[in-house]
N, CA, C and O of each residue as an XYZ file, in Angstrom:
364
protein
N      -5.721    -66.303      0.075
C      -4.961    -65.161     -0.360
C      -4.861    -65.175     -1.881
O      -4.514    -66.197     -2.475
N      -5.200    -63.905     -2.586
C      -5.235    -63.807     -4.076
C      -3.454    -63.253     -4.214
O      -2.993    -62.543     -3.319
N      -2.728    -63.604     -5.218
C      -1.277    -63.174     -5.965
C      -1.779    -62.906     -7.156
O      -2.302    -63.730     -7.906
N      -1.602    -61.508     -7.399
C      -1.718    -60.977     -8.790
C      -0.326    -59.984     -8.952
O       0.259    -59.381     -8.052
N      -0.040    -60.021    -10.244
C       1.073    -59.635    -10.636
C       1.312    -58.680    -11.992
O       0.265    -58.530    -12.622
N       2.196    -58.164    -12.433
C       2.099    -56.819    -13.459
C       1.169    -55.778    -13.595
O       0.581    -54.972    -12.874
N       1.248    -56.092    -14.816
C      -0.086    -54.747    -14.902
C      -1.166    -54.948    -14.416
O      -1.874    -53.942    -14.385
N      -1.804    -56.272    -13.824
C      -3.202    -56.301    -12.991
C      -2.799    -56.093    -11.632
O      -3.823    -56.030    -10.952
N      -2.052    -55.995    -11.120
C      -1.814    -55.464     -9.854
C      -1.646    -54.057     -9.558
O      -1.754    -53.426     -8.507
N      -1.335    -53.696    -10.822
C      -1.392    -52.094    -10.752
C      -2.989    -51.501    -10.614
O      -3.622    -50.697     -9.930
N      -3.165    -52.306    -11.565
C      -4.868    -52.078    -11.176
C      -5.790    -52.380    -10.534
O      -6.888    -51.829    -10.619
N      -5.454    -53.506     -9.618
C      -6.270    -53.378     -8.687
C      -5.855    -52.849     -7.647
O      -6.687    -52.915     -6.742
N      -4.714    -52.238     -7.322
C      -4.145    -51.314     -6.759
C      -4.726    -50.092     -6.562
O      -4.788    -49.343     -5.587
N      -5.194    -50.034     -7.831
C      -5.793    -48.358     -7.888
C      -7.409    -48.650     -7.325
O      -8.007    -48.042     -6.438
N      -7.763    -49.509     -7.955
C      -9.210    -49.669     -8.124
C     -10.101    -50.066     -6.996
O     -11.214    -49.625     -6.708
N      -9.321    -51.072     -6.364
C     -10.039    -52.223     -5.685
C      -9.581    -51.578     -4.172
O      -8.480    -51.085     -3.926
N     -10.713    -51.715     -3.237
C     -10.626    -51.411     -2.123
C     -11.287    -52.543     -1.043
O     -12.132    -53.335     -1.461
N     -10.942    -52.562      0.066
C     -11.976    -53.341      1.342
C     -13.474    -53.308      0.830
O     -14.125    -52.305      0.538
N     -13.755    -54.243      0.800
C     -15.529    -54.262      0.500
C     -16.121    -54.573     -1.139
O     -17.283    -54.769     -1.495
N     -14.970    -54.539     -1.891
C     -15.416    -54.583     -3.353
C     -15.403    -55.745     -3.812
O     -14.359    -56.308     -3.483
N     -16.389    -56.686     -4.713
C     -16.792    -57.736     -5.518
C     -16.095    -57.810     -6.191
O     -15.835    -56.786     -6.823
N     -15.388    -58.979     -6.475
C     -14.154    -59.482     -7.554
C     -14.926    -60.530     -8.491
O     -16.128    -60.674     -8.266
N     -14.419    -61.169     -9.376
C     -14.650    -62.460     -9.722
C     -12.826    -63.023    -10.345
O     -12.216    -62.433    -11.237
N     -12.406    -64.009     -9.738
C     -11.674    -64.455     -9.813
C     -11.496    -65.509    -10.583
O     -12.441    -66.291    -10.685
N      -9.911    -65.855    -11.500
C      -9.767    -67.326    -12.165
C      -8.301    -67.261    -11.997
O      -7.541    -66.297    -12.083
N      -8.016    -68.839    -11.670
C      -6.201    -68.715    -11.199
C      -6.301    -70.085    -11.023
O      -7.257    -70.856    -11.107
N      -4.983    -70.258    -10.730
C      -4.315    -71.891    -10.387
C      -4.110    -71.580     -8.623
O      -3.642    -70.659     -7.953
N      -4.718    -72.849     -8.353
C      -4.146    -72.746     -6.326
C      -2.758    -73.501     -6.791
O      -2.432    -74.217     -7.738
N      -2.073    -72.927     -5.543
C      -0.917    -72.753     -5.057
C      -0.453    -73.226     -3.324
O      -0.796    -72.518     -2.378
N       0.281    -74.386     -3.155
C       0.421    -74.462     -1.899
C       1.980    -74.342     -1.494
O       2.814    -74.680     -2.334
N       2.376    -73.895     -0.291
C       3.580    -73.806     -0.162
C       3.549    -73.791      1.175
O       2.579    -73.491      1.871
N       5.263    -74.315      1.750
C       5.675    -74.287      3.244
C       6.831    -73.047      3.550
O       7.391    -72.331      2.720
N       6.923    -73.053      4.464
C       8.494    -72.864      5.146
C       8.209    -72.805      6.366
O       7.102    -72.850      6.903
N       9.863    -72.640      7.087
C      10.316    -72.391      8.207
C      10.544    -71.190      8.519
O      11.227    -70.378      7.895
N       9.531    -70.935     10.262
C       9.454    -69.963     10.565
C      10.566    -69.303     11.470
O      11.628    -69.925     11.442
N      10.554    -68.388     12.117
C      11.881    -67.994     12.913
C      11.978    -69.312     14.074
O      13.031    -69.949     14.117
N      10.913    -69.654     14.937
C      10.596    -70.351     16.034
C      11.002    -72.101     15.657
O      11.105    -73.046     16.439
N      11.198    -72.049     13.900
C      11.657    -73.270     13.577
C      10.284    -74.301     13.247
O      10.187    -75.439     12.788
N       9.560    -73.554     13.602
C       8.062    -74.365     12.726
C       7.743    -74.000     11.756
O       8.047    -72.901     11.292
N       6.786    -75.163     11.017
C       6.500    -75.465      9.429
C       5.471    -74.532      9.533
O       4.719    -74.498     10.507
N       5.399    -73.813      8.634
C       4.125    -72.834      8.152
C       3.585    -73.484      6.724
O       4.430    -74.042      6.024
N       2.685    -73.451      6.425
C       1.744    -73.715      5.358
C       0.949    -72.471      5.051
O       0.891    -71.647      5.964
N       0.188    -72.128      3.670
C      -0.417    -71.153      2.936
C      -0.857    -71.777      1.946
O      -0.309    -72.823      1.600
N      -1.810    -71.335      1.358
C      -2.317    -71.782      0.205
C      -2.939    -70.591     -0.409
O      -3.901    -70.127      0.203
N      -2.505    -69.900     -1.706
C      -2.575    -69.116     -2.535
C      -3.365    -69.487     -3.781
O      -3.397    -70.678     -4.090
N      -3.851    -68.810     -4.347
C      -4.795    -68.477     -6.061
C      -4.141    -67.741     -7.049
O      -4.957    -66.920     -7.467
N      -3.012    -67.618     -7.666
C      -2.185    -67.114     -8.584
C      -3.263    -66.821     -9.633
O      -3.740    -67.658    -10.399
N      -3.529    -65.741     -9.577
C      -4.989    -64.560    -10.132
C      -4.379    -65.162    -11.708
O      -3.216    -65.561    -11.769
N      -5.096    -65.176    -12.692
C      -4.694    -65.217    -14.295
C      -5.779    -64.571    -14.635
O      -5.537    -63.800    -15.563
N      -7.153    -64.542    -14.202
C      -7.733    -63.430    -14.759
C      -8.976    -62.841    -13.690
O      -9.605    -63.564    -12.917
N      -9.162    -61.353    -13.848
C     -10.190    -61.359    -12.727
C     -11.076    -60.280    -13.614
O     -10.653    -59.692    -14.610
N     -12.277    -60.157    -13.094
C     -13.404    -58.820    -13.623
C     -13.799    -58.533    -12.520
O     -14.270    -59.452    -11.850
N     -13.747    -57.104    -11.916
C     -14.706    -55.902    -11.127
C     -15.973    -56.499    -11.599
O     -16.309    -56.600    -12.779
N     -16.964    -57.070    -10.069
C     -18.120    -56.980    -10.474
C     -19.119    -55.904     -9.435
O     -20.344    -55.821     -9.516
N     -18.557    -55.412     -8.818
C     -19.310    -54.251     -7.603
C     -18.180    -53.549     -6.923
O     -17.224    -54.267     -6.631
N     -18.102    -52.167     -6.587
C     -17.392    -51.563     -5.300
C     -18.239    -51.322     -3.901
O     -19.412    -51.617     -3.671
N     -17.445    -50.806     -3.199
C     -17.973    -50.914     -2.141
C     -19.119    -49.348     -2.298
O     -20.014    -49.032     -1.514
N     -18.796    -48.801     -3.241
C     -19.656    -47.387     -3.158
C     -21.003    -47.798     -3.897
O     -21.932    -47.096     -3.498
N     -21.408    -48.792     -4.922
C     -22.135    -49.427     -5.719
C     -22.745    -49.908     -4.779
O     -23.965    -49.763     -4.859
N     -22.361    -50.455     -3.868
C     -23.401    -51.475     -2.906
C     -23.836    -50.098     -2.042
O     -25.052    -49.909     -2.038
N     -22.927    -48.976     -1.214
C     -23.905    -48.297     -0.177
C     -25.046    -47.544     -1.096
O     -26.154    -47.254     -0.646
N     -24.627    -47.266     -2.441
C     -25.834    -46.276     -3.368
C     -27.132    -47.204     -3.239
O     -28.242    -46.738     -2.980
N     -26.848    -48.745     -3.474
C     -28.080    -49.083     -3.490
C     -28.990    -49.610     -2.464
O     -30.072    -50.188     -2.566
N     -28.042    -49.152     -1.109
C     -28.608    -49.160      0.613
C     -29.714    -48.464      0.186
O     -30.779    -48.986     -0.144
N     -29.363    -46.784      0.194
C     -29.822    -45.396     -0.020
C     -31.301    -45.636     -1.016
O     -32.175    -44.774     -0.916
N     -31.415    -46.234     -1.491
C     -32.457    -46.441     -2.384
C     -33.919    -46.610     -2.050
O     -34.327    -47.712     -2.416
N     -34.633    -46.021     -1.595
C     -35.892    -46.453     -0.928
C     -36.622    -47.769     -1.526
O     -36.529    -48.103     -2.707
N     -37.180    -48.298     -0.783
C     -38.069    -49.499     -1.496
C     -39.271    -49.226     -2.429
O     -39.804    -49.959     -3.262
N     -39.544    -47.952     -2.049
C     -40.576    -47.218     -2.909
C     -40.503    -47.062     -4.169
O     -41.455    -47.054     -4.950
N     -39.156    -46.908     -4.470
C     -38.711    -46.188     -5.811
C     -38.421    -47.677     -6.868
O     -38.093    -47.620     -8.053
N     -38.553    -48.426     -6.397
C     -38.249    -49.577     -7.203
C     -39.507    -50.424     -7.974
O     -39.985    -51.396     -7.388
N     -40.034    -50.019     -9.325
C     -41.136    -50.046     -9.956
C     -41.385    -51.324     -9.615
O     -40.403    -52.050     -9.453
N     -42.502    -51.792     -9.460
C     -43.375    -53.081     -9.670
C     -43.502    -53.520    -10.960
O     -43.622    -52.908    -12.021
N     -43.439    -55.082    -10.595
C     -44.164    -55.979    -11.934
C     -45.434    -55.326    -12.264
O     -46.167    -55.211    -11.281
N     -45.904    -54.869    -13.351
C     -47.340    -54.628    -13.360
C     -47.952    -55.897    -14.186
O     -49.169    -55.788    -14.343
N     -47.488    -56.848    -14.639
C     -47.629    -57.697    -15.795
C     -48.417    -59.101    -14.479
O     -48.820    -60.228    -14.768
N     -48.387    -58.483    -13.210
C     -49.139    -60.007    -13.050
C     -49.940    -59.485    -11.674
O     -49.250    -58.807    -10.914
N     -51.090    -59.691    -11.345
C     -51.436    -58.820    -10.005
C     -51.855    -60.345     -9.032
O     -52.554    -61.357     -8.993
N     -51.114    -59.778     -8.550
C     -51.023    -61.109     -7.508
C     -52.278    -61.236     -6.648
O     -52.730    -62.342     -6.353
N     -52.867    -60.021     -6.225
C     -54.501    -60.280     -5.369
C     -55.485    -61.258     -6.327
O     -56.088    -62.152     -5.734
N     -55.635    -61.153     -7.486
C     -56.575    -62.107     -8.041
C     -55.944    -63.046     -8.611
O     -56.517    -63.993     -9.148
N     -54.536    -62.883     -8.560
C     -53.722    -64.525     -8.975
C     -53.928    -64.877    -10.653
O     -53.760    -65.995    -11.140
N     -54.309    -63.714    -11.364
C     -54.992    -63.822    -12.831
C     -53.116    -63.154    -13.737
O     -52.414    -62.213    -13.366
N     -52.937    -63.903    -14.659
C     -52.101    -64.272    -15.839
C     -52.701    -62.938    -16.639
O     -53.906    -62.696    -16.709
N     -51.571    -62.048    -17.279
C     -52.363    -60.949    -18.707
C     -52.538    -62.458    -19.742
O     -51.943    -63.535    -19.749
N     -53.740    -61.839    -20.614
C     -53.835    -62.460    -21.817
C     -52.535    -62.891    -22.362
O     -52.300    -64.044    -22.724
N     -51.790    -62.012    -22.398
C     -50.449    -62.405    -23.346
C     -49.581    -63.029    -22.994
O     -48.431    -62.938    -23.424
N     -50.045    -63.916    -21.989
C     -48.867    -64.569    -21.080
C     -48.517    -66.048    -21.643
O     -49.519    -66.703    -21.929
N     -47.553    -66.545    -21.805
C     -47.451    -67.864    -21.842
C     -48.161    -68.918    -20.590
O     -48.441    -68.352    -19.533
N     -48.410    -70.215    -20.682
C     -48.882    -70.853    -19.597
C     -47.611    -71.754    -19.428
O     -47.830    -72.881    -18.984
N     -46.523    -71.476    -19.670
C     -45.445    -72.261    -19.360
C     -44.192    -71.477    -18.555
O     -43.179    -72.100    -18.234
């Protein structure tokens, strides 16, 4: 479970939905209590200190939609004759 708090909670409030790529940095956090039934519960939390949006969930279906066609080729190496361009490094 992520705990984020102030103004980043406002924003990922707005922003962040089911399905979207985070990148996370925080301190873990463990804690108990007593439940109604009188048993020990345990949790362990990530107290968010900093996070960056790295994908939504609409970013990932656009690039479902994308045909395989449309996605240019290396032209810099042709793999049937296994031959290097002149300008290539050998390293």
């Amino acid at each position: 479970n992520l705990v984020v708090r102030n103004k980043a909670a406002e924003l990922c409030e707005k922003y962040l939905s089911k399905g979207d790529k985070i990148y996370v940095e925080g301190r873990i956090k463990s804690r108990q209590w007593q439940s109604e039934d009188g048993s020990t519960k345990h949790t362990t939390e990530i107290q968010v200190t900093e996070f960056t949006f790295l994908s939504t969930k609409k970013d990932s279906e656009n690039n479902k939609q994308i045909p395989a066609a449309d996605v240019p080729k290396n032209t810099n190496f042709d793999p049937e004759n296994n031959v290097l361009p002149i300008n290539d490094l050998p390293f």
